Structures are given as structure tokens and as C-alpha cells.
C-alpha atoms as one frame of an Amber mdcrd trajectory, in Angstrom:
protein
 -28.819  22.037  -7.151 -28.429  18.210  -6.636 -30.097  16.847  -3.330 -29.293
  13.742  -3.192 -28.534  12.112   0.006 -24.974  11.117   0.592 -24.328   7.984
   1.646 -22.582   7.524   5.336 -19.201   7.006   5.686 -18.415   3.500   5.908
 -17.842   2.408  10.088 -14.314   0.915  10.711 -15.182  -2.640  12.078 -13.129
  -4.027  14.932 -11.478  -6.763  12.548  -9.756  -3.862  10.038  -8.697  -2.610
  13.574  -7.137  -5.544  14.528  -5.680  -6.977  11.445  -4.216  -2.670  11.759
  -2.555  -3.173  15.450  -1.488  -6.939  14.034   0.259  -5.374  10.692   1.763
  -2.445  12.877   3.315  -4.750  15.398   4.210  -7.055  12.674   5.825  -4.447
  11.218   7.855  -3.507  14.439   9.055  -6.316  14.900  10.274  -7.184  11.658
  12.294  -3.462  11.759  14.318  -4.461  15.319  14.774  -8.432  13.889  16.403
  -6.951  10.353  18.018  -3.902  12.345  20.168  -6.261  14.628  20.703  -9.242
  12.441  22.059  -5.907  10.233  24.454  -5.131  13.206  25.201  -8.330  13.935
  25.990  -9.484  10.269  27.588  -6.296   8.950  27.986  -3.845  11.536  31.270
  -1.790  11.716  32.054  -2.389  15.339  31.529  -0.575  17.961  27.979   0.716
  17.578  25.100   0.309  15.492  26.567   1.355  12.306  26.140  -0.790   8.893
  26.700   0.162   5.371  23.427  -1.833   4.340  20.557  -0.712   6.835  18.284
  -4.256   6.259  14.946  -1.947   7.947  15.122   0.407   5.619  14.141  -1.839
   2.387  11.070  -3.731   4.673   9.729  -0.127   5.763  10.072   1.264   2.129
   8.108  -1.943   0.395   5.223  -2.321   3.322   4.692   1.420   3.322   4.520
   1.624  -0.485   2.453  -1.620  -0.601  -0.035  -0.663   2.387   0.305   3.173
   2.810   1.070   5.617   4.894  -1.345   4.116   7.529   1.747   1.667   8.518
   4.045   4.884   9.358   3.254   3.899  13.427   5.292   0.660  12.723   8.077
   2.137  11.139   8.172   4.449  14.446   7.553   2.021  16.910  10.411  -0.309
  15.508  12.757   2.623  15.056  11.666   3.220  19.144  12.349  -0.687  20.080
  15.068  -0.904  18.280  16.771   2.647  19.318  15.977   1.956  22.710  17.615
  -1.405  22.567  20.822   0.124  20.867  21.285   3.421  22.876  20.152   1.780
  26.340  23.806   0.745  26.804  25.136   4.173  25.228  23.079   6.498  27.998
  23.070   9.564  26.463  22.346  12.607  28.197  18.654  12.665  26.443  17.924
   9.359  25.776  14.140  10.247  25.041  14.914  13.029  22.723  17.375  10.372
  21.265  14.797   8.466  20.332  12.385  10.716  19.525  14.567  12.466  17.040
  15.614   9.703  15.561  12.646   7.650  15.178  11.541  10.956  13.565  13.942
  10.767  11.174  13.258   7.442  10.549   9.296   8.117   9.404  10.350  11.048
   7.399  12.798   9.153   5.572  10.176   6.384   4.478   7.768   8.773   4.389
   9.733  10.840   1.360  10.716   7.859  -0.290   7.578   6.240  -0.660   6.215
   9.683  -1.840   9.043  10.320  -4.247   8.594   6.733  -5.498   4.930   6.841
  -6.516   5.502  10.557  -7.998   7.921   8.693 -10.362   5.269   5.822 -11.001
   6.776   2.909  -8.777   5.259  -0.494  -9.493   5.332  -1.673 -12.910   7.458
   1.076 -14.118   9.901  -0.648 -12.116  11.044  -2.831 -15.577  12.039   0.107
 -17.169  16.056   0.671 -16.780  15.200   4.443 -16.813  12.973   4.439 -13.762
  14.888   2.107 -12.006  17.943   4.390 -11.716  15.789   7.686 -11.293  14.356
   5.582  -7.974  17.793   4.724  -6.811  19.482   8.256  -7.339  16.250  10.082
  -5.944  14.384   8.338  -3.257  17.398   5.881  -2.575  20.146   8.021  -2.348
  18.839  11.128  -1.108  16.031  10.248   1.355  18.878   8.297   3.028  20.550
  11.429   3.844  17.545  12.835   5.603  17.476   9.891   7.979  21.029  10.392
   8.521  20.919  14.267   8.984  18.196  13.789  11.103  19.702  11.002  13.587
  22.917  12.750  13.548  22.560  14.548  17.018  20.407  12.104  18.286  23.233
   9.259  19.475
């Protein structure tokens, strides 16, 4: 039997938890700037509908690029930006509104970045083949589970 000692996990420093908070708020931000310039620029009036949802491409790229460690972003913006929306809507439950959606939101990203890698994302990404598989898969469908999800939450 080996004995050898095991080495300690390395200590998170308070920098990496910065540069974290920074990234996540960073990445909040960037969710509630693309999701109104989205309803401002192509929104089917009234309401917060678009064909082209602009957060949806910025939360798919950082959490594929960073991880799943940036999923608190992608909530928090969905959050800011809900509450923003639905604020002037008042529905009945706006915190289950938000909550549900928001919810939706993370489990959308969430599936597409998982589908993605599972079908080798990255420099696969030049082959026509993969391409398409990526658009009709984790494009396509995972957008339904965002919209299933947020369906009774407006």
C-alpha cells in the first residue's frame, strides 16, 4: 500500500476571489446591457420579446470559455434584468417570476455548454459537420428549455 503523503489542497487566495466577484458582475452586467439594447433594437413591442436574444450568445461563450463557475452571473443578470422588465408588469409573484425564470435561464446555458463540449466544441468548430450538430442540438433545443421554463413565469 502506497503511503505517500498527499499534498494539501491548494488555498483560494483573495485575488482569484476577486478577479471571481469582478468576472461575475462583469458578467451581469453585460447580460442586462445586451438584454435591453436586444429589446430596444429588435423587440416585438409590447414586452420583452425578441427573435434574437443578444444574452444568450455572451452567457453561452463565457460559460464555455470559463466554466460553470460563472453560472452566478448568468443568474444574477437574468435577476437584474427580469426585475427591470417585469417591475412595470407586477405580476402576482413577482419573486417566483424571477426565480423561475432566472432558473430557466442557468439551465439553459448550463445544457448548452454541456451538450457543446460532449460534441467537442472548440476547434471542431471548422468542421461543417459539427457546426450544424451544435446549432440543431444545443442551439435549437436548449432554447426551448429556457422558453418552457419562463413560460409561467411573466
Amino acid at each position: 500500500m502506497d503511503r505517500r503523503p498527499t499534498s494539501p489542497k491548494p488555498r483560494t487566495t483573495w485575488n482569484e476571489v476577486t478577479e471571481w466577484i469582478s468576472q461575475t458582475l462583469l458578467l451581469a452586467a453585460g447580460y442586462v446591457v445586451l438584454g435591453r439594447l436586444g429589446v430596444a433594437m429588435l423587440g416585438i413591442t409590447p414586452g420583452n420579446v425578441t427573435l434574437i436574444w443578444l444574452p444568450t450568445g455572451l452567457t453561452f461563450f463565457v460559460v464555455l470559455r470559463y466554466g460553470f463557475r460563472m453560472l452566478p452571473g448568468v443568474v444574477l443578470g437574468a435577476l437584474l434584468f427580469d426585475a427591470w422588465s417585469l417591475s412595470a408588469a407586477q405580476p402576482p409573484n413577482l419573486f417566483a417570476a424571477l426565480a423561475g425564470s432566472a432558473a430557466a435561464i442557468a439551465a439553459q446555458v448550463s445544457l448548452s455548454v454541456w451538450w457543446a463540449r460532449r460534441l467537442g466544441a472548440g476547434a471542431a468548430l471548422e468542421q461543417t459537420r459539427t457546426t450544424l450538430w451544435l446549432l440543431l442540438g444545443p442551439g435549437a433545443v436548449c432554447c426551448l428549455v429556457s422558453a418552457t421554463g419562463r413560460c409561467g413565469c411573466t
